[in-house]
Amino acid sequence: MRVNFTVNGRPHEADDVWEGESLLYVLRERMGLPGSKNACEQGECGSCTVRLDGEPVCACLVAAGQVEGREVVTVEGLADYAKQRAEGGCATGACGGGGTDLGAAQQWQARPADSQTGKNTPLSPVQQAFIDAGAVQCGFCTPGLLVAADELIERNPQPSDADIREALSGNLCRCTGYEKILDAVRLAAARGEADTSATAGTGA
Amino acid sequence: MGVTRTPTSLTQGSQTKGGIGESTLRPDGTLKVTGEFAYSSDMWHEDMLWGFTLRSPHAHAEIKSIDTSEALAQAGVYAVLTYDDLPTEVKNYGLEIQDTPVLAHGRVRHHGEPVAIVAADHPETARRAAAKIKVEYAELPVVHDEESALAEDAPLLHEGRDDHHAGHVPHPNVVHRQPIVRGDVAAAKAKADVIVSGEYEVGMQDQAFLGPESGLAVPAEDGGVDLYIATQWLHSDLRQIAPVLGLPEDKVRMTLSGVGGAFGGREDLSMQIHACLLALRTGKPVKIVYNRFESFFGHVHRHPAKLWYEHGATKDGKITHMKCRIVLDGGAYASASPAVVGNASSLSVGPYVIDDVEIEAIALYTNNPPCGAMRGFGAVQACFAYEAQMDKLAEKLGMDPVELRQLNAMTQGTIMPTGQEVDSPAPVAEILRRVKAMPLPPEKQWETGDESGTDTDVRALPGGLSNTTHGEGVVRGVGYAVGIKNVGFSEGFDDYSTARVRLEVINGEPVALVHTAMAEVGQGGVTVHAQIARTELGVTQVTINPADTQVGSAGSTSASRQTYVTGGAVKNTCEAVREKVLELGRAKFGTYHPAWATAELLLEDGKVVTDGGEVLADLVDVIEGESIDIELEWRHRPTEAFDLKTGQGQGHVQYSFAAHRAVVEVDTELGLVKVIELACAQDVGKALNPQSVVGQIQGGTTQGLGLAVMEEIVVDPKAKVRNPSFTDYLIPTILDTPTIPVDVLELADPNAPYGLRGMGEAPTLSSTPAVVAAIRQATGLALKRVPVRPEHLTGT
Ligand code: FES
Ligand code: FES
């Protein structure tokens, strides 16, 4: 079957999709967007978390056919998504501009960035906070956690620790012991607060 | 034919100095947060096929026949291979003993054993084709515990054994046995005022790394194969893969792709040979990605263990003697069982001074799932038992349990039961003092206390959001534990590593390129290697090449050894590069300044400086158009095998120590445990990257917590695995994991590079017994088995 949907702000069309294929499979293997991870494909680990029309979902549990005509944001589109949200623009990305185009995605090559500082690579506040706080070890859980954490902060810019734990309880991480993940979300929230007050301070 | 998605080199630098001792950020961090980092399951080729493995539904059965014709006839299926299709006489592999079949021949020895492999144009086609393979089995009686394995007429897992342990084991179903005897236990026991004994049990834990076993094999024009793979040791894989394929090692080119955690579970091969076989047979790239169900069958687990312990002590608390027997279930194939036996026996006394001991550790062959390496291997099981014994002893003596431990704690100079002297700092009493001194978390944190009275945040209660209690029946307990782990491969193993370092000027800046075969599995080795290169060569720009087999072996990313050994290799090679630079400098500029000949010279901030800080030249001017490129092997001091009768021998390189204090709250009515805090103090010798060190300690602590209260692969009496999924095999979530305050000590080991101490495993040891001690204290129950389950607490 053919499935049409929007990924990270760009309309996409996937052909020859089997009925049983998951959104996760289509993203990873057909669209060349391997950022969403395949740790369990059982809906238990949260590594494949994406936003579907804004809602965080496990992409491994969504049948490809279910996304017809809908909007998906993956970790690859997170920076643009957060940027547009910050600028008060179209956070779903449906208004276009951001995202990865299919041809480019399939010719996927890691960019030679200064990977320590993230220079040359635009990152969302949550992404930068995960790097700075040391919340990334093997990093396999990271994309799913980032999507979930970004959604939490969108919903609740100043989450308590209990709020963070609740929001991220569907995302397993085997490496970090979660402490630095909590640090990262706190850091992202604090920086968001600082940004807001800075903006307020200048009267902008 | 190019592989579209492959690993990249990591460049780090420009703005930061980031030498050793600084919390430099990961060079792969940005790639990992943007989703661009190429894990092994992300490898991709436009023309690739998908592999799938058919596995045995029985734990022990004879294979009567296999019929693949129907599977092969499916549209989209390119190959179906069984044992008969293996290309050479080498049909088994293994880490130490080559007893593991690439594909089952004649019989299957455990549930989930690979029987046939399929390559097809879609993963679902491959799966459906595999279901059409007809295998006729005749079930055989299973061997599933010590009694059934060692019975006189027990079915033998491997008859006609000719491995090097076969000669000394008491039964062919014993993989390896290591006794240790030292001193005179009978005489020492006569001096004891109290004696405590106990029987303990540790369940089968799984590494449960998140990135599934996966990789891509690409056939090459020269008849060889390129393999992109997640592993812990490329060269060990290569040594096992090449003979089965019938290829010389240089025709199997392996590149490490992104590894989503390992924890010992990637020491053994999983799909490596299968993917290569299918690729060579079909002439097409083949990708295999295990799903989680398969992953539970695709790697070895932590050895479940039964442990019998006896300790005596005088009434002032001095331990007189220790006797123990440790039985580890190795499952159907040997894997790392011999090394696990060596560790369990030699570390079975724990970090205590006990001169008179009788120790025996064995690993069994059974029809249970194969067990091998997992973080802290061998030492974890022993630590659970000896720490329970310490608490028992303290109780019997009416002493404080921490005080008892401190009174008997080993120090630098202590003689281990193996006769080896501990010749670097061993701050056991001190780390206990430190965890004990940390402030306790406030009581009843669920009481949020608004003005109208006391409000309850159910999320902070045992059971959490399930909202099962409002605090009634919740009791608190505090428990302590400390452990000792060896660092590196022991018992005479030639545990070396290789590093290649190139220094050249690129765009007017000196740049170091570090190339090793070290498997970065998440531990942060890539960060530390850049830090070492910066420190030794005085440069800011460092590029880390992807690990591959084009450079010499780095040994395994396990046994807490990689920063020590490959870090040591990088340091050593950088020193050689530095010497070369100084030689060049002397030749060019030596006549201009006498310090070139007389002073101790260093490389700092891109300059050659004297130890007095005088600048002699810019690195750029010294190197100019040259490229200094050196590859060297590096070894730590040698070890020796343990004597097979007495267990004596200089078997270990270094030891690592961690202590925990656990605070738990238990709902005694429902049997629910909430761990409130798990504080850790650990000596790391030297923290090369403090942020990563703390991250490792917190991660290791959490795995220990998992073993304490939830993680177990359940194997039924027919030796079948009951819970191969994340639905039923539970690992701690962020709700199950408490805050983990960490106190890091840095007492340098004079024998190690920078004084560092391998530190990745130690926190996994003491975390488990500390949590269980706290639950015992809260409930008054004896609790001899982990994981502790609700029914153990409620008696139902
Ligand atoms: S891969 Fe989707 S929840 Fe685990
Ligand atoms: S960093 Fe490895 S699973 Fe989270």
mmCIF file with all atom_site columns, C-alpha atoms in Angstrom, chain B residues 411-529:
data_model
loop_
_atom_site.group_PDB
_atom_site.id
_atom_site.type_symbol
_atom_site.label_atom_id
_atom_site.label_alt_id
_atom_site.label_comp_id
_atom_site.label_asym_id
_atom_site.label_entity_id
_atom_site.label_seq_id
_atom_site.pdbx_PDB_ins_code
_atom_site.Cartn_x
_atom_site.Cartn_y
_atom_site.Cartn_z
_atom_site.occupancy
_atom_site.B_iso_or_equiv
_atom_site.pdbx_formal_charge
_atom_site.auth_seq_id
_atom_site.auth_comp_id
_atom_site.auth_asym_id
_atom_site.auth_atom_id
_atom_site.pdbx_PDB_model_num
ATOM 1   C CA . THR B 1 411 ? 44.104 -2.442  53.414 1.00 0.00 ? 411 THR B CA 1
ATOM 2   C CA . GLN B 1 412 ? 47.135 -1.967  51.245 1.00 0.00 ? 412 GLN B CA 1
ATOM 3   C CA . GLY B 1 413 ? 49.433 -4.859  52.084 1.00 0.00 ? 413 GLY B CA 1
ATOM 4   C CA . THR B 1 414 ? 46.699 -7.404  52.843 1.00 0.00 ? 414 THR B CA 1
ATOM 5   C CA . ILE B 1 415 ? 47.352 -10.886 51.465 1.00 0.00 ? 415 ILE B CA 1
ATOM 6   C CA . MET B 1 416 ? 44.478 -12.225 49.381 1.00 0.00 ? 416 MET B CA 1
ATOM 7   C CA . PRO B 1 417 ? 43.383 -15.862 49.793 1.00 0.00 ? 417 PRO B CA 1
ATOM 8   C CA . THR B 1 418 ? 45.313 -16.512 46.582 1.00 0.00 ? 418 THR B CA 1
ATOM 9   C CA . GLY B 1 419 ? 48.492 -15.404 48.313 1.00 0.00 ? 419 GLY B CA 1
ATOM 10  C CA . GLN B 1 420 ? 48.656 -12.211 46.289 1.00 0.00 ? 420 GLN B CA 1
ATOM 11  C CA . GLU B 1 421 ? 49.509 -9.017  48.106 1.00 0.00 ? 421 GLU B CA 1
ATOM 12  C CA . VAL B 1 422 ? 47.248 -6.008  47.585 1.00 0.00 ? 422 VAL B CA 1
ATOM 13  C CA . ASP B 1 423 ? 49.929 -3.532  46.572 1.00 0.00 ? 423 ASP B CA 1
ATOM 14  C CA . SER B 1 424 ? 47.958 -0.349  45.994 1.00 0.00 ? 424 SER B CA 1
ATOM 15  C CA . PRO B 1 425 ? 45.531 1.638   48.152 1.00 0.00 ? 425 PRO B CA 1
ATOM 16  C CA . ALA B 1 426 ? 42.504 -0.357  49.361 1.00 0.00 ? 426 ALA B CA 1
ATOM 17  C CA . PRO B 1 427 ? 40.362 2.216   51.200 1.00 0.00 ? 427 PRO B CA 1
ATOM 18  C CA . VAL B 1 428 ? 37.620 -0.203  52.237 1.00 0.00 ? 428 VAL B CA 1
ATOM 19  C CA . ALA B 1 429 ? 37.037 1.183   55.736 1.00 0.00 ? 429 ALA B CA 1
ATOM 20  C CA . GLU B 1 430 ? 37.171 4.708   54.356 1.00 0.00 ? 430 GLU B CA 1
ATOM 21  C CA . ILE B 1 431 ? 34.534 4.265   51.641 1.00 0.00 ? 431 ILE B CA 1
ATOM 22  C CA . LEU B 1 432 ? 32.257 2.664   54.239 1.00 0.00 ? 432 LEU B CA 1
ATOM 23  C CA . ARG B 1 433 ? 32.843 5.613   56.538 1.00 0.00 ? 433 ARG B CA 1
ATOM 24  C CA . ARG B 1 434 ? 31.984 7.981   53.703 1.00 0.00 ? 434 ARG B CA 1
ATOM 25  C CA . VAL B 1 435 ? 28.685 6.411   52.692 1.00 0.00 ? 435 VAL B CA 1
ATOM 26  C CA . LYS B 1 436 ? 27.684 6.198   56.301 1.00 0.00 ? 436 LYS B CA 1
ATOM 27  C CA . ALA B 1 437 ? 28.510 9.857   56.870 1.00 0.00 ? 437 ALA B CA 1
ATOM 28  C CA . MET B 1 438 ? 26.248 11.094  54.068 1.00 0.00 ? 438 MET B CA 1
ATOM 29  C CA . PRO B 1 439 ? 23.070 12.738  55.393 1.00 0.00 ? 439 PRO B CA 1
ATOM 30  C CA . LEU B 1 440 ? 20.050 10.443  55.282 1.00 0.00 ? 440 LEU B CA 1
ATOM 31  C CA . PRO B 1 441 ? 17.126 11.400  53.072 1.00 0.00 ? 441 PRO B CA 1
ATOM 32  C CA . PRO B 1 442 ? 14.136 12.820  54.964 1.00 0.00 ? 442 PRO B CA 1
ATOM 33  C CA . GLU B 1 443 ? 11.528 10.378  56.298 1.00 0.00 ? 443 GLU B CA 1
ATOM 34  C CA . LYS B 1 444 ? 8.094  9.944   54.722 1.00 0.00 ? 444 LYS B CA 1
ATOM 35  C CA . GLN B 1 445 ? 8.736  11.917  51.598 1.00 0.00 ? 445 GLN B CA 1
ATOM 36  C CA . TRP B 1 446 ? 5.269  11.115  50.400 1.00 0.00 ? 446 TRP B CA 1
ATOM 37  C CA . GLU B 1 447 ? 3.858  13.491  52.989 1.00 0.00 ? 447 GLU B CA 1
ATOM 38  C CA . THR B 1 448 ? 3.774  16.769  51.166 1.00 0.00 ? 448 THR B CA 1
ATOM 39  C CA . GLY B 1 449 ? 2.091  18.549  54.076 1.00 0.00 ? 449 GLY B CA 1
ATOM 40  C CA . ASP B 1 450 ? -0.123 21.334  52.804 1.00 0.00 ? 450 ASP B CA 1
ATOM 41  C CA . GLU B 1 451 ? -1.807 23.727  55.254 1.00 0.00 ? 451 GLU B CA 1
ATOM 42  C CA . SER B 1 452 ? -5.062 21.833  55.635 1.00 0.00 ? 452 SER B CA 1
ATOM 43  C CA . GLY B 1 453 ? -3.222 18.837  57.022 1.00 0.00 ? 453 GLY B CA 1
ATOM 44  C CA . THR B 1 454 ? -1.078 16.198  55.496 1.00 0.00 ? 454 THR B CA 1
ATOM 45  C CA . ASP B 1 455 ? -1.378 15.617  51.821 1.00 0.00 ? 455 ASP B CA 1
ATOM 46  C CA . THR B 1 456 ? 0.048  12.552  50.137 1.00 0.00 ? 456 THR B CA 1
ATOM 47  C CA . ASP B 1 457 ? 2.016  12.345  46.904 1.00 0.00 ? 457 ASP B CA 1
ATOM 48  C CA . VAL B 1 458 ? 1.337  8.739   46.013 1.00 0.00 ? 458 VAL B CA 1
ATOM 49  C CA . ARG B 1 459 ? 4.111  8.832   43.463 1.00 0.00 ? 459 ARG B CA 1
ATOM 50  C CA . ALA B 1 460 ? 6.651  8.722   46.291 1.00 0.00 ? 460 ALA B CA 1
ATOM 51  C CA . LEU B 1 461 ? 5.170  5.624   47.902 1.00 0.00 ? 461 LEU B CA 1
ATOM 52  C CA . PRO B 1 462 ? 6.022  1.981   47.261 1.00 0.00 ? 462 PRO B CA 1
ATOM 53  C CA . GLY B 1 463 ? 3.815  1.012   44.328 1.00 0.00 ? 463 GLY B CA 1
ATOM 54  C CA . GLY B 1 464 ? 3.974  4.563   43.040 1.00 0.00 ? 464 GLY B CA 1
ATOM 55  C CA . LEU B 1 465 ? 1.255  5.532   40.637 1.00 0.00 ? 465 LEU B CA 1
ATOM 56  C CA . SER B 1 466 ? -0.559 2.269   41.187 1.00 0.00 ? 466 SER B CA 1
ATOM 57  C CA . ASN B 1 467 ? -1.788 4.114   44.257 1.00 0.00 ? 467 ASN B CA 1
ATOM 58  C CA . THR B 1 468 ? -1.826 1.048   46.433 1.00 0.00 ? 468 THR B CA 1
ATOM 59  C CA . THR B 1 469 ? -1.130 2.585   49.789 1.00 0.00 ? 469 THR B CA 1
ATOM 60  C CA . HIS B 1 470 ? -1.291 5.891   51.568 1.00 0.00 ? 470 HIS B CA 1
ATOM 61  C CA . GLY B 1 471 ? 1.590  5.108   53.813 1.00 0.00 ? 471 GLY B CA 1
ATOM 62  C CA . GLU B 1 472 ? 0.034  2.639   56.242 1.00 0.00 ? 472 GLU B CA 1
ATOM 63  C CA . GLY B 1 473 ? 2.269  -0.369  56.733 1.00 0.00 ? 473 GLY B CA 1
ATOM 64  C CA . VAL B 1 474 ? 5.275  1.359   55.166 1.00 0.00 ? 474 VAL B CA 1
ATOM 65  C CA . VAL B 1 475 ? 8.525  0.837   57.059 1.00 0.00 ? 475 VAL B CA 1
ATOM 66  C CA . ARG B 1 476 ? 11.990 2.162   56.363 1.00 0.00 ? 476 ARG B CA 1
ATOM 67  C CA . GLY B 1 477 ? 15.290 0.296   56.434 1.00 0.00 ? 477 GLY B CA 1
ATOM 68  C CA . VAL B 1 478 ? 18.926 1.211   55.881 1.00 0.00 ? 478 VAL B CA 1
ATOM 69  C CA . GLY B 1 479 ? 21.561 -1.259  54.671 1.00 0.00 ? 479 GLY B CA 1
ATOM 70  C CA . TYR B 1 480 ? 25.242 -1.231  53.812 1.00 0.00 ? 480 TYR B CA 1
ATOM 71  C CA . ALA B 1 481 ? 27.532 -3.261  51.615 1.00 0.00 ? 481 ALA B CA 1
ATOM 72  C CA . VAL B 1 482 ? 31.009 -3.114  50.154 1.00 0.00 ? 482 VAL B CA 1
ATOM 73  C CA . GLY B 1 483 ? 32.666 -5.163  47.433 1.00 0.00 ? 483 GLY B CA 1
ATOM 74  C CA . ILE B 1 484 ? 35.888 -5.957  45.634 1.00 0.00 ? 484 ILE B CA 1
ATOM 75  C CA . LYS B 1 485 ? 36.318 -6.578  41.907 1.00 0.00 ? 485 LYS B CA 1
ATOM 76  C CA . ASN B 1 486 ? 39.420 -7.431  39.907 1.00 0.00 ? 486 ASN B CA 1
ATOM 77  C CA . VAL B 1 487 ? 40.318 -5.182  36.977 1.00 0.00 ? 487 VAL B CA 1
ATOM 78  C CA . GLY B 1 488 ? 41.325 -6.599  33.616 1.00 0.00 ? 488 GLY B CA 1
ATOM 79  C CA . PHE B 1 489 ? 41.701 -10.152 32.419 1.00 0.00 ? 489 PHE B CA 1
ATOM 80  C CA . SER B 1 490 ? 43.356 -12.298 35.053 1.00 0.00 ? 490 SER B CA 1
ATOM 81  C CA . GLU B 1 491 ? 45.025 -15.665 35.486 1.00 0.00 ? 491 GLU B CA 1
ATOM 82  C CA . GLY B 1 492 ? 47.928 -15.222 33.081 1.00 0.00 ? 492 GLY B CA 1
ATOM 83  C CA . PHE B 1 493 ? 45.935 -13.911 30.127 1.00 0.00 ? 493 PHE B CA 1
ATOM 84  C CA . ASP B 1 494 ? 48.030 -11.749 27.779 1.00 0.00 ? 494 ASP B CA 1
ATOM 85  C CA . ASP B 1 495 ? 45.790 -8.738  28.201 1.00 0.00 ? 495 ASP B CA 1
ATOM 86  C CA . TYR B 1 496 ? 47.361 -6.213  25.823 1.00 0.00 ? 496 TYR B CA 1
ATOM 87  C CA . SER B 1 497 ? 46.076 -3.355  23.742 1.00 0.00 ? 497 SER B CA 1
ATOM 88  C CA . THR B 1 498 ? 47.264 -1.534  20.637 1.00 0.00 ? 498 THR B CA 1
ATOM 89  C CA . ALA B 1 499 ? 47.068 2.130   19.724 1.00 0.00 ? 499 ALA B CA 1
ATOM 90  C CA . ARG B 1 500 ? 48.036 4.026   16.636 1.00 0.00 ? 500 ARG B CA 1
ATOM 91  C CA . VAL B 1 501 ? 48.619 7.748   16.938 1.00 0.00 ? 501 VAL B CA 1
ATOM 92  C CA . ARG B 1 502 ? 49.407 10.192  14.157 1.00 0.00 ? 502 ARG B CA 1
ATOM 93  C CA . LEU B 1 503 ? 50.422 13.771  14.659 1.00 0.00 ? 503 LEU B CA 1
ATOM 94  C CA . GLU B 1 504 ? 50.444 16.220  11.769 1.00 0.00 ? 504 GLU B CA 1
ATOM 95  C CA . VAL B 1 505 ? 49.686 19.804  10.904 1.00 0.00 ? 505 VAL B CA 1
ATOM 96  C CA . ILE B 1 506 ? 46.319 20.373  9.266  1.00 0.00 ? 506 ILE B CA 1
ATOM 97  C CA . ASN B 1 507 ? 45.219 23.890  8.333  1.00 0.00 ? 507 ASN B CA 1
ATOM 98  C CA . GLY B 1 508 ? 48.029 25.357  10.375 1.00 0.00 ? 508 GLY B CA 1
ATOM 99  C CA . GLU B 1 509 ? 47.062 23.477  13.533 1.00 0.00 ? 509 GLU B CA 1
ATOM 100 C CA . PRO B 1 510 ? 48.623 20.385  15.063 1.00 0.00 ? 510 PRO B CA 1
ATOM 101 C CA . VAL B 1 511 ? 46.104 17.536  14.999 1.00 0.00 ? 511 VAL B CA 1
ATOM 102 C CA . ALA B 1 512 ? 46.332 14.129  16.673 1.00 0.00 ? 512 ALA B CA 1
ATOM 103 C CA . LEU B 1 513 ? 44.587 11.165  15.154 1.00 0.00 ? 513 LEU B CA 1
ATOM 104 C CA . VAL B 1 514 ? 43.965 8.229   17.481 1.00 0.00 ? 514 VAL B CA 1
ATOM 105 C CA . HIS B 1 515 ? 43.141 4.851   16.028 1.00 0.00 ? 515 HIS B CA 1
ATOM 106 C CA . THR B 1 516 ? 42.401 1.829   18.192 1.00 0.00 ? 516 THR B CA 1
ATOM 107 C CA . ALA B 1 517 ? 40.129 -1.177  17.928 1.00 0.00 ? 517 ALA B CA 1
ATOM 108 C CA . MET B 1 518 ? 38.514 -0.344  21.261 1.00 0.00 ? 518 MET B CA 1
ATOM 109 C CA . ALA B 1 519 ? 34.792 -0.995  21.313 1.00 0.00 ? 519 ALA B CA 1
ATOM 110 C CA . GLU B 1 520 ? 33.023 2.133   22.495 1.00 0.00 ? 520 GLU B CA 1
ATOM 111 C CA . VAL B 1 521 ? 29.878 0.638   23.988 1.00 0.00 ? 521 VAL B CA 1
ATOM 112 C CA . GLY B 1 522 ? 28.757 3.788   25.780 1.00 0.00 ? 522 GLY B CA 1
ATOM 113 C CA . GLN B 1 523 ? 31.388 3.841   28.511 1.00 0.00 ? 523 GLN B CA 1
ATOM 114 C CA . GLY B 1 524 ? 33.112 6.914   27.135 1.00 0.00 ? 524 GLY B CA 1
ATOM 115 C CA . GLY B 1 525 ? 36.442 5.509   25.977 1.00 0.00 ? 525 GLY B CA 1
ATOM 116 C CA . VAL B 1 526 ? 36.374 7.778   22.928 1.00 0.00 ? 526 VAL B CA 1
ATOM 117 C CA . THR B 1 527 ? 36.190 10.812  25.216 1.00 0.00 ? 527 THR B CA 1
ATOM 118 C CA . VAL B 1 528 ? 39.032 9.637   27.390 1.00 0.00 ? 528 VAL B CA 1
ATOM 119 C CA . HIS B 1 529 ? 41.310 8.797   24.461 1.00 0.00 ? 529 HIS B CA 1
#
